[in-house]
Short mmCIF file of C-alpha atoms and ligand atoms in Angstrom, two decimals:
data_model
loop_
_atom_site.label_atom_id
_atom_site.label_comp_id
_atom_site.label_asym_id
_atom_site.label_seq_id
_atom_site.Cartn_x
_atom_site.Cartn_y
_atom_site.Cartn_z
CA UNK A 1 0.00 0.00 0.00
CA UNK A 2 2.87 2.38 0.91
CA UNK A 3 5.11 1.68 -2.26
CA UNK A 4 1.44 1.60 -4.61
CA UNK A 5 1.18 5.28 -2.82
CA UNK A 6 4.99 6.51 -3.37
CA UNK A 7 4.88 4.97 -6.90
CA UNK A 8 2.02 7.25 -7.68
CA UNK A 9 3.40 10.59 -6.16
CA UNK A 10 6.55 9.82 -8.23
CA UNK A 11 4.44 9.54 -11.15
CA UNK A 12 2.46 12.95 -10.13
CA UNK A 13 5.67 14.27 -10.15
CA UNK A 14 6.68 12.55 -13.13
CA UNK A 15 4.31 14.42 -15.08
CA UNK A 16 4.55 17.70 -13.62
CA UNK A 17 7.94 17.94 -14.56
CA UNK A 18 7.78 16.83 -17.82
CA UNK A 19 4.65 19.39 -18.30
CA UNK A 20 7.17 22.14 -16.24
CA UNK A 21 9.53 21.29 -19.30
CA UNK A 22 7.22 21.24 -22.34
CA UNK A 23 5.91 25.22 -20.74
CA UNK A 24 8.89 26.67 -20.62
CA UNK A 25 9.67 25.56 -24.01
CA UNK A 26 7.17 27.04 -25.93
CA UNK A 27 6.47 29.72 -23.32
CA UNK A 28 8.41 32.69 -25.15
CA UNK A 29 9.98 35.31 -23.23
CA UNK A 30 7.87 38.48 -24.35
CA UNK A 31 8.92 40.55 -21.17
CA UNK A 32 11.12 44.17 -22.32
CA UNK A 33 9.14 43.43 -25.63
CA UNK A 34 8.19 46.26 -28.30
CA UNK A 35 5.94 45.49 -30.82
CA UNK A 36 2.91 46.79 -33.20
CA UNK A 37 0.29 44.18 -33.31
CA UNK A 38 -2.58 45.56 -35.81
CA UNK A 39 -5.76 44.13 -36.43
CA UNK A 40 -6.24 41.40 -34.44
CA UNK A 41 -9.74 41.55 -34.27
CA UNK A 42 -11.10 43.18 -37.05
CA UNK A 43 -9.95 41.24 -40.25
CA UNK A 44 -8.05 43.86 -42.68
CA UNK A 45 -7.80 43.33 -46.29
CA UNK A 46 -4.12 44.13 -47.18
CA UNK A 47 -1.36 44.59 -44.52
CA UNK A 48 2.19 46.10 -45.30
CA UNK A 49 5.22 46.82 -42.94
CA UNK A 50 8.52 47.96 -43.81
CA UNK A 51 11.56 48.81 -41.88
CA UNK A 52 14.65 51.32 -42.72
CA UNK A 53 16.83 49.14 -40.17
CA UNK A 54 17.58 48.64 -36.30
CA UNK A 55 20.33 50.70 -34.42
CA UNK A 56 20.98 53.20 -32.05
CA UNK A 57 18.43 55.93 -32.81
CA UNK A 58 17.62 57.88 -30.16
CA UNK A 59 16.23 61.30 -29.31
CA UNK A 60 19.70 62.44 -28.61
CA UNK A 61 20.75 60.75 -31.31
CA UNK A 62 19.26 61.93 -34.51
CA UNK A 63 19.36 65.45 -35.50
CA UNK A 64 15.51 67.01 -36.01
CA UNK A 65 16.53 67.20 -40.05
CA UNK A 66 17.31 63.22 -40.02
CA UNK A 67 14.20 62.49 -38.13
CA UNK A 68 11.59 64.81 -40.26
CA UNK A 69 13.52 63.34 -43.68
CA UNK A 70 13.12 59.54 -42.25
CA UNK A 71 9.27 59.72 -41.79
CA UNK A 72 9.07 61.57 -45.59
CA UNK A 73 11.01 58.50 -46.79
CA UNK A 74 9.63 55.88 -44.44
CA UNK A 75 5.85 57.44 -46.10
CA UNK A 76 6.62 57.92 -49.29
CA UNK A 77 7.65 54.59 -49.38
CA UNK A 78 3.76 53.67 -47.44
CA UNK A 79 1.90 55.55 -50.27
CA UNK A 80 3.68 53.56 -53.36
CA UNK A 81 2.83 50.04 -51.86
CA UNK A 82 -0.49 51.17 -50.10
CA UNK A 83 -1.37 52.05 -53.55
CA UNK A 84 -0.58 48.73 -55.64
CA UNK A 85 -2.26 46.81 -51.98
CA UNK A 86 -5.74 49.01 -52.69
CA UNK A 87 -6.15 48.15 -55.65
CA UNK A 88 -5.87 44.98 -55.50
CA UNK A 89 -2.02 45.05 -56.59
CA UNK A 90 0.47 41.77 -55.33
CA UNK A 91 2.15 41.87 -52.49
CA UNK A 92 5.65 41.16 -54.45
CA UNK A 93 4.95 44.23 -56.56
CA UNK A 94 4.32 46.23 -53.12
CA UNK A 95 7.47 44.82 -51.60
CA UNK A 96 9.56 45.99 -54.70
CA UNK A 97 7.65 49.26 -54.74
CA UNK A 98 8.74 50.17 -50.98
CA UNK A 99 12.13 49.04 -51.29
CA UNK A 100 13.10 50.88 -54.45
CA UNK A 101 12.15 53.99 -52.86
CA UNK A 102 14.00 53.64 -49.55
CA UNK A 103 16.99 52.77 -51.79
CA UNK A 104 16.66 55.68 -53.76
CA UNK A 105 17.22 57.38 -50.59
CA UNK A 106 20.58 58.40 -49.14
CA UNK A 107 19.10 58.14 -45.50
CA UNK A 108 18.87 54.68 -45.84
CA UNK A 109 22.12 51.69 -45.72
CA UNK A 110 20.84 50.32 -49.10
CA UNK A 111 21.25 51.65 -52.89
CA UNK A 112 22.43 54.66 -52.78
CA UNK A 113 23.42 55.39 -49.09
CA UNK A 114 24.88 52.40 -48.81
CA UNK A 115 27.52 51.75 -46.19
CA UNK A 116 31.46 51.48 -47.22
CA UNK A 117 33.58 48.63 -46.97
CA UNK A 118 37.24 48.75 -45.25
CA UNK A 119 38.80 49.34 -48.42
CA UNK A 120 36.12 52.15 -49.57
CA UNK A 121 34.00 50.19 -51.82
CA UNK A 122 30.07 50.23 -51.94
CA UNK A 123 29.12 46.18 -52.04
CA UNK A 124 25.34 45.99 -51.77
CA UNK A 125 22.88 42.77 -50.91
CA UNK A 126 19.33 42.05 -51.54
CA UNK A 127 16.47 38.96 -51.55
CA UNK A 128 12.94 38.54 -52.26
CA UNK A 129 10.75 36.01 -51.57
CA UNK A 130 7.30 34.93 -52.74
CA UNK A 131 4.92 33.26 -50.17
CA UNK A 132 2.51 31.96 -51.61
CA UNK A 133 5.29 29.96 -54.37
CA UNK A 134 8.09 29.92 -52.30
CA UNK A 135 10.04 30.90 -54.35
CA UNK A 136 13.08 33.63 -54.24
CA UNK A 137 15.57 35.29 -55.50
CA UNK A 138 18.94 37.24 -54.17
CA UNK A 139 21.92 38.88 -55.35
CA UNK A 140 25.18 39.44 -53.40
CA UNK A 141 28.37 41.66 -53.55
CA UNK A 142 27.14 43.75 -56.48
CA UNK A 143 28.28 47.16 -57.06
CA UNK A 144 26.67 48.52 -59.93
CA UNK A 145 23.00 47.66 -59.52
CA UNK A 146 21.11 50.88 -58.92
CA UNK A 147 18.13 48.90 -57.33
CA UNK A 148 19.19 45.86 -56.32
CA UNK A 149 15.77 44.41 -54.75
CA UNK A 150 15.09 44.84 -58.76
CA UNK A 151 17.74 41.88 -59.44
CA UNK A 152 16.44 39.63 -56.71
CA UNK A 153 13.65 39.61 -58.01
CA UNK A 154 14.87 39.08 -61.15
CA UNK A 155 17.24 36.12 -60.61
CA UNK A 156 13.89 34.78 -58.58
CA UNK A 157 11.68 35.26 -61.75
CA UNK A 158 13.60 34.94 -64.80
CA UNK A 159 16.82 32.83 -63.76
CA UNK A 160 16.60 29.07 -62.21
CA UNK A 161 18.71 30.24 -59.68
CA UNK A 162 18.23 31.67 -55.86
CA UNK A 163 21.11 33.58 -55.45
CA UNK A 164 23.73 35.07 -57.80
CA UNK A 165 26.96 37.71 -56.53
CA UNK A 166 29.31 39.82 -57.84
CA UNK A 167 29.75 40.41 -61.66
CA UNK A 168 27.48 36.86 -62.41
CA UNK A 169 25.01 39.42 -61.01
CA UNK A 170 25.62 42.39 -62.71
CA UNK A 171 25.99 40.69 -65.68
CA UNK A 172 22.90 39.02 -65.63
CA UNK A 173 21.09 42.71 -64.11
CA UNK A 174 22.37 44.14 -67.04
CA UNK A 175 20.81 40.72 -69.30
CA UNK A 176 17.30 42.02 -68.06
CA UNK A 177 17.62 45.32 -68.86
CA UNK A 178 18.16 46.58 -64.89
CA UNK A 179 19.52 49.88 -64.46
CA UNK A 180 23.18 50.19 -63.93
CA UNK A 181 24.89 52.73 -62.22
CA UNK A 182 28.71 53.63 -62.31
CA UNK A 183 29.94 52.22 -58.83
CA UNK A 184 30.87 56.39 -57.77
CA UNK A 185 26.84 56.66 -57.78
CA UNK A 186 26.86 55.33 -54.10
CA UNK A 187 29.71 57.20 -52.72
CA UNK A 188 27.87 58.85 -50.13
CA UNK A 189 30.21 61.77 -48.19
CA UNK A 190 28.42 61.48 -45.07
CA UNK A 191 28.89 57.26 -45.23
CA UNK A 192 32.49 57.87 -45.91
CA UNK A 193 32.71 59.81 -42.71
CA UNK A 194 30.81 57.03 -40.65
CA UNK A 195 33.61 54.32 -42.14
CA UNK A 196 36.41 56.68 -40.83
CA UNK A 197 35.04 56.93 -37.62
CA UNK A 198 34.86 52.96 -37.73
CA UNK A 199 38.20 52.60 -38.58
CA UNK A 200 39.56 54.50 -35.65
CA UNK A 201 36.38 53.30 -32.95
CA UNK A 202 35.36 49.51 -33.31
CA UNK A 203 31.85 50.57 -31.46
CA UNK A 204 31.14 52.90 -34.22
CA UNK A 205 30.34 49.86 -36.73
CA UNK A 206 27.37 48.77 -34.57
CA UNK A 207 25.86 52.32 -34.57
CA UNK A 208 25.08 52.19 -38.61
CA UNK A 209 21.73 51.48 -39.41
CA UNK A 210 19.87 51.90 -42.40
CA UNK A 211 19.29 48.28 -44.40
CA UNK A 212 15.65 48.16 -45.49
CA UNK A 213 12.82 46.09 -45.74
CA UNK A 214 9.15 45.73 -46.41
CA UNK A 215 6.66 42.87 -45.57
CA UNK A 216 3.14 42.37 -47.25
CA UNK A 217 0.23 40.61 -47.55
CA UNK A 218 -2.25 41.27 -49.98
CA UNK A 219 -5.94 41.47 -50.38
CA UNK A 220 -5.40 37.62 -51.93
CA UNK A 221 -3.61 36.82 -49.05
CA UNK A 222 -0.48 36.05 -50.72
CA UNK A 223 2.30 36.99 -48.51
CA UNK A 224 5.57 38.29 -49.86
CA UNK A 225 8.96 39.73 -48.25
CA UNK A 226 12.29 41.50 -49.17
CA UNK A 227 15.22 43.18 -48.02
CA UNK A 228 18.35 45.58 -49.23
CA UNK A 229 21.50 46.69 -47.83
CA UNK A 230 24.83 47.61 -47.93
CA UNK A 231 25.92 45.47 -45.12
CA UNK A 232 27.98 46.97 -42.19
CA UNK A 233 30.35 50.05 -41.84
CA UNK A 234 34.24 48.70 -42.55
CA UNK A 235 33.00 45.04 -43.23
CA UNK A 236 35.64 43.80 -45.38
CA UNK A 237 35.70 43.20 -49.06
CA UNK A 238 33.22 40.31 -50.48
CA UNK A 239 31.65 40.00 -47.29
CA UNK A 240 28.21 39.05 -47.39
CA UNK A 241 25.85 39.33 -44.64
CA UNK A 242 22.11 38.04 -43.81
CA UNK A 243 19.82 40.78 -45.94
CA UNK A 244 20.56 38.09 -49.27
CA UNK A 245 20.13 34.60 -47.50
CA UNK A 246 16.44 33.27 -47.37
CA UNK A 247 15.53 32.53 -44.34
CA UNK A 248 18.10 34.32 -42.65
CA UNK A 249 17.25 38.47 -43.57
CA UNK A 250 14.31 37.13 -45.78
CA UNK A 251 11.91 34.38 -45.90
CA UNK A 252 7.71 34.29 -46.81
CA UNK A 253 5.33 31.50 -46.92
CA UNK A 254 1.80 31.75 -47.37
CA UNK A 255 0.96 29.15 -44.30
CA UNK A 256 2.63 31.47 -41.42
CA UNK A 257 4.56 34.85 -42.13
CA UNK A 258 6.60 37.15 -44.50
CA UNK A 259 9.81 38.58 -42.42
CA UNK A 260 12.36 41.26 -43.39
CA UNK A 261 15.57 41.53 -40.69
CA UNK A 262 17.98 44.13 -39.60
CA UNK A 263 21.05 44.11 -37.80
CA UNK A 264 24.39 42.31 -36.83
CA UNK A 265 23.89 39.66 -39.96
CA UNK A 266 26.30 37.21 -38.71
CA UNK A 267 24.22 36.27 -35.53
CA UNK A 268 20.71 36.43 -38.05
CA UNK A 269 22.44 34.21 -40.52
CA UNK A 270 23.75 31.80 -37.67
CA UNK A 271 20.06 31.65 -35.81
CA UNK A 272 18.20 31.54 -39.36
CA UNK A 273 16.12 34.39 -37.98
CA UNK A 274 13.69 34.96 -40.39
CA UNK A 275 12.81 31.36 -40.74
CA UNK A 276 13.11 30.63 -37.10
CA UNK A 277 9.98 32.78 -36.84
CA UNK A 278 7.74 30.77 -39.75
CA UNK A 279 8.93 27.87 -37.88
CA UNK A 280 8.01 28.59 -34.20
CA UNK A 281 4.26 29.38 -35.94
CA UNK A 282 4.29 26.33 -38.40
CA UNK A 283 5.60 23.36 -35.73
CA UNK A 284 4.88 25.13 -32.55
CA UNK A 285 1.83 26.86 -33.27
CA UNK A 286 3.23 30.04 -31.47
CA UNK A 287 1.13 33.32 -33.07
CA UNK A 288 3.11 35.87 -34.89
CA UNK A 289 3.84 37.79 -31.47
CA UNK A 290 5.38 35.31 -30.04
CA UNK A 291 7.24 33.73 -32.18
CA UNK A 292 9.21 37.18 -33.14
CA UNK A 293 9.02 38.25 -29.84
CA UNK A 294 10.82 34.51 -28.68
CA UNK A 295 14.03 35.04 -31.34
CA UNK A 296 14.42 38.50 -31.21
CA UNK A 297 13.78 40.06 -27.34
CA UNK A 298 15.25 36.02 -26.19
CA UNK A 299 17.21 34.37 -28.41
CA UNK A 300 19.15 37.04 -29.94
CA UNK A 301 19.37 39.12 -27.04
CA UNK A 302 20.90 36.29 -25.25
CA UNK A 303 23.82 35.50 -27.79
CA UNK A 304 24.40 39.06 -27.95
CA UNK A 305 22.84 39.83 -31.60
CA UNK A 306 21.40 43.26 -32.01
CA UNK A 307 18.83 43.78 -34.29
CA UNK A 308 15.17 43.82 -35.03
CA UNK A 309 12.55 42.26 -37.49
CA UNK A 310 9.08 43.89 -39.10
CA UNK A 311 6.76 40.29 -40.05
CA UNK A 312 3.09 40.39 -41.24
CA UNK A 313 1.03 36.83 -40.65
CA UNK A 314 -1.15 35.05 -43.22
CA UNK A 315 -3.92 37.06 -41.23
CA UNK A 316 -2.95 40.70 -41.45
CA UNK A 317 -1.18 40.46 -38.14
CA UNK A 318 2.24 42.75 -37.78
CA UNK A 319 4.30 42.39 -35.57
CA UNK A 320 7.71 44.63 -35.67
CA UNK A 321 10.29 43.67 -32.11
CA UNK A 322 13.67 44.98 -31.89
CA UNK A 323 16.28 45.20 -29.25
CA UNK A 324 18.32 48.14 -30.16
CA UNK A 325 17.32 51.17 -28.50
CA UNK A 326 14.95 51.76 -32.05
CA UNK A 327 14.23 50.89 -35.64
CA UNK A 328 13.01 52.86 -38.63
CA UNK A 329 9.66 51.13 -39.41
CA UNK A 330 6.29 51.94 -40.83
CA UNK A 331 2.99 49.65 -41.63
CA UNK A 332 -0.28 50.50 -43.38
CA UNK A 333 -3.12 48.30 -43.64
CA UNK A 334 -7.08 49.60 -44.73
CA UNK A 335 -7.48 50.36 -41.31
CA UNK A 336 -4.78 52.14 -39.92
CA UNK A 337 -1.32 53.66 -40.68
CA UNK A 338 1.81 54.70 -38.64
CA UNK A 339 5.72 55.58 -38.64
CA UNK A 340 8.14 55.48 -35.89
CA UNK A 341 12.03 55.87 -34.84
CA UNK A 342 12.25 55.53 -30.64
CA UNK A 343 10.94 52.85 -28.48
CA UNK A 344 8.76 55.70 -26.54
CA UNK A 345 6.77 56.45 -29.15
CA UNK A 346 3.43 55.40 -29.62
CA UNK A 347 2.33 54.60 -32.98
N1 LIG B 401 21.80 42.96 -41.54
C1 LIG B 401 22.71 43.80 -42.28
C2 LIG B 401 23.99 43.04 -42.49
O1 LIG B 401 24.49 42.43 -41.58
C3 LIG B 401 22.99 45.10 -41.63
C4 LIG B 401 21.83 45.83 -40.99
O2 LIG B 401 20.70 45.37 -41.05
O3 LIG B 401 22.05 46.90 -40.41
O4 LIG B 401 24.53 43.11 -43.57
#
């Protein structure tokens, strides 16, 4: 009678461990968590997010000028892909939209504005990816691309490849009739300055921010994501960096999410970021909140990667965490609207 009793309190605690375990797995850590969640109860009909990269803006930190010409950038870019979403546009065609005109941009790290390598070259990266195919398409290393989401998307559409760098993907930008630029195009002054500072402060590489991105899903509920940069400040020569891996700096499927990264690429490509995020909501059934909230404010923040993520769910959920102190960012949807740079702000 004893041993029948002990046997079963062993097994009560058996099982209370084991379900212990199994919480704390899929229990994410959303604690010191920022986030826009939009829409989640009213069903909206297109959603679109977009991001001009994590870093260290703060108040003190960005001049009045930077801040004004980052929200005319971060909604100019809103109205072009708000406008393809309405009427009933693709959300690939939104993505590209966005991107090309935060590329345009000099405020941004990506086309023109790009950061500078340690030996004072411009080497830019970019990948697309369609949700509801799966497919996608990236280019690395390339210097003379004027848009280079344009050639991602290209390689993804017109090329059996995924990812193509260097002169393979100028060449084959310049095969589709993509406009090319002479490489002096992106020599920014004010990125040149940022690369000197680098050069003589190791911290100062960390404070560049800038890559872009844009998330969508559109009123056919296709999801679709990309993402442009020009890496880090004083990275060297042929160094490429998450923005152009899938599932690293880019990944969409129609069954979960569409996610565009930002930040220190090594640690994004090493924890497949993007990915990790489709995956918590595919196999673990975590919602969009969670599961970016889990790899970005836990994960990362753990290992010591810096960065942020904007995502948009197969529902019209969007959900943008970072752990910097901010992150460019912007979403529209039929419902609502809003840009923001601090963590304070309330958008
Ligand atoms: N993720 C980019 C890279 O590592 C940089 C950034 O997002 O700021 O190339």
């Amino acid at each position: 009678m004893w041993s029948k009793a002990n046997n079963m309190k062993n097994l009560l605690l058996g099982l209370a461990l084991i379900l212990f375990v199994l919480s704390c797995e899929t229990k994410p850590d959303t604690s010191s968590t920022e986030t826009k969640i939009v829409a989640p109860k009213e069903k909206v009909g297109y959603a679109l997010a977009i991001h001009g990269g994590a870093g260290f803006q703060t108040r003190e930190s960005i001049d009045k000028e930077t801040d004004k010409a980052v929200r005319v950038a971060l909604n100019e870019a809103l109205d072009a892909a708000e406008a393809i979403l309405k009427n009933g546009g693709a959300a690939g065609d939104a993505v590209v939209a966005a991107i090309e005109i935060l590329e345009n941009n000099p405020e941004f790290n990506a086309g023109k504005g790009a950061v500078f390598t340690h030996d004072e070259t411009n080497e830019l990266d970019a990948s697309f990816m369609d949700g509801s195919t799966m497919d996608a398409g990236a280019v690395g290393g390339v210097s003379v691309i004027k848009n280079p989401i344009k050639a991602a998307r290209a390689v993804m559409e017109n090329s059996p490849h995924v990812m193509l760098v260097g002169r393979g993907a100028e060449a084959f930008a310049k095969e589709q009739n993509i406009e090319l630029v002479d490489a002096s195009y992106f020599r920014v002054e004010d990125r040149l300055k940022s690369l000197k500072r680098a050069k003589e402060n190791e911290n100062e590489k960390m404070s560049k921010h800038g890559t872009v991105g844009c998330v969508a899903m559109d009123k056919s509920g296709n999801l679709a994501a990309g993402t442009s940069t020009g890496g880090m400040t004083n990275k060297r020569w042929n160094r490429i960096g998450d923005s152009p891996i899938i599932g690293a700096g880019t990944y969409a499927n129609n069954n979960t999410c569409a996610v565009s990264s930002t930040g220190h690429g090594e640690f994004f490509i090493r924890y497949t970021v993007a990915h990790d995020i489709s995956a918590l909501m595919e196999y673990k059934e975590l919602s969009l909140e969670e599961a970016a909230n889990h790899v970005i404010q836990d994960k990362l923040k753990k290992v010591g990667g810096n960065g942020g993520v904007i995502c948009v769910d197969k529902d019209g959920n969007i959900s943008t965490p970072y752990n910097t102190p901010g992150m460019y960012r912007g979403y529209v949807t039929d419902k609502s609207r809003g840009v923001a740079i601090y963590k304070d702000e309330k958008w």
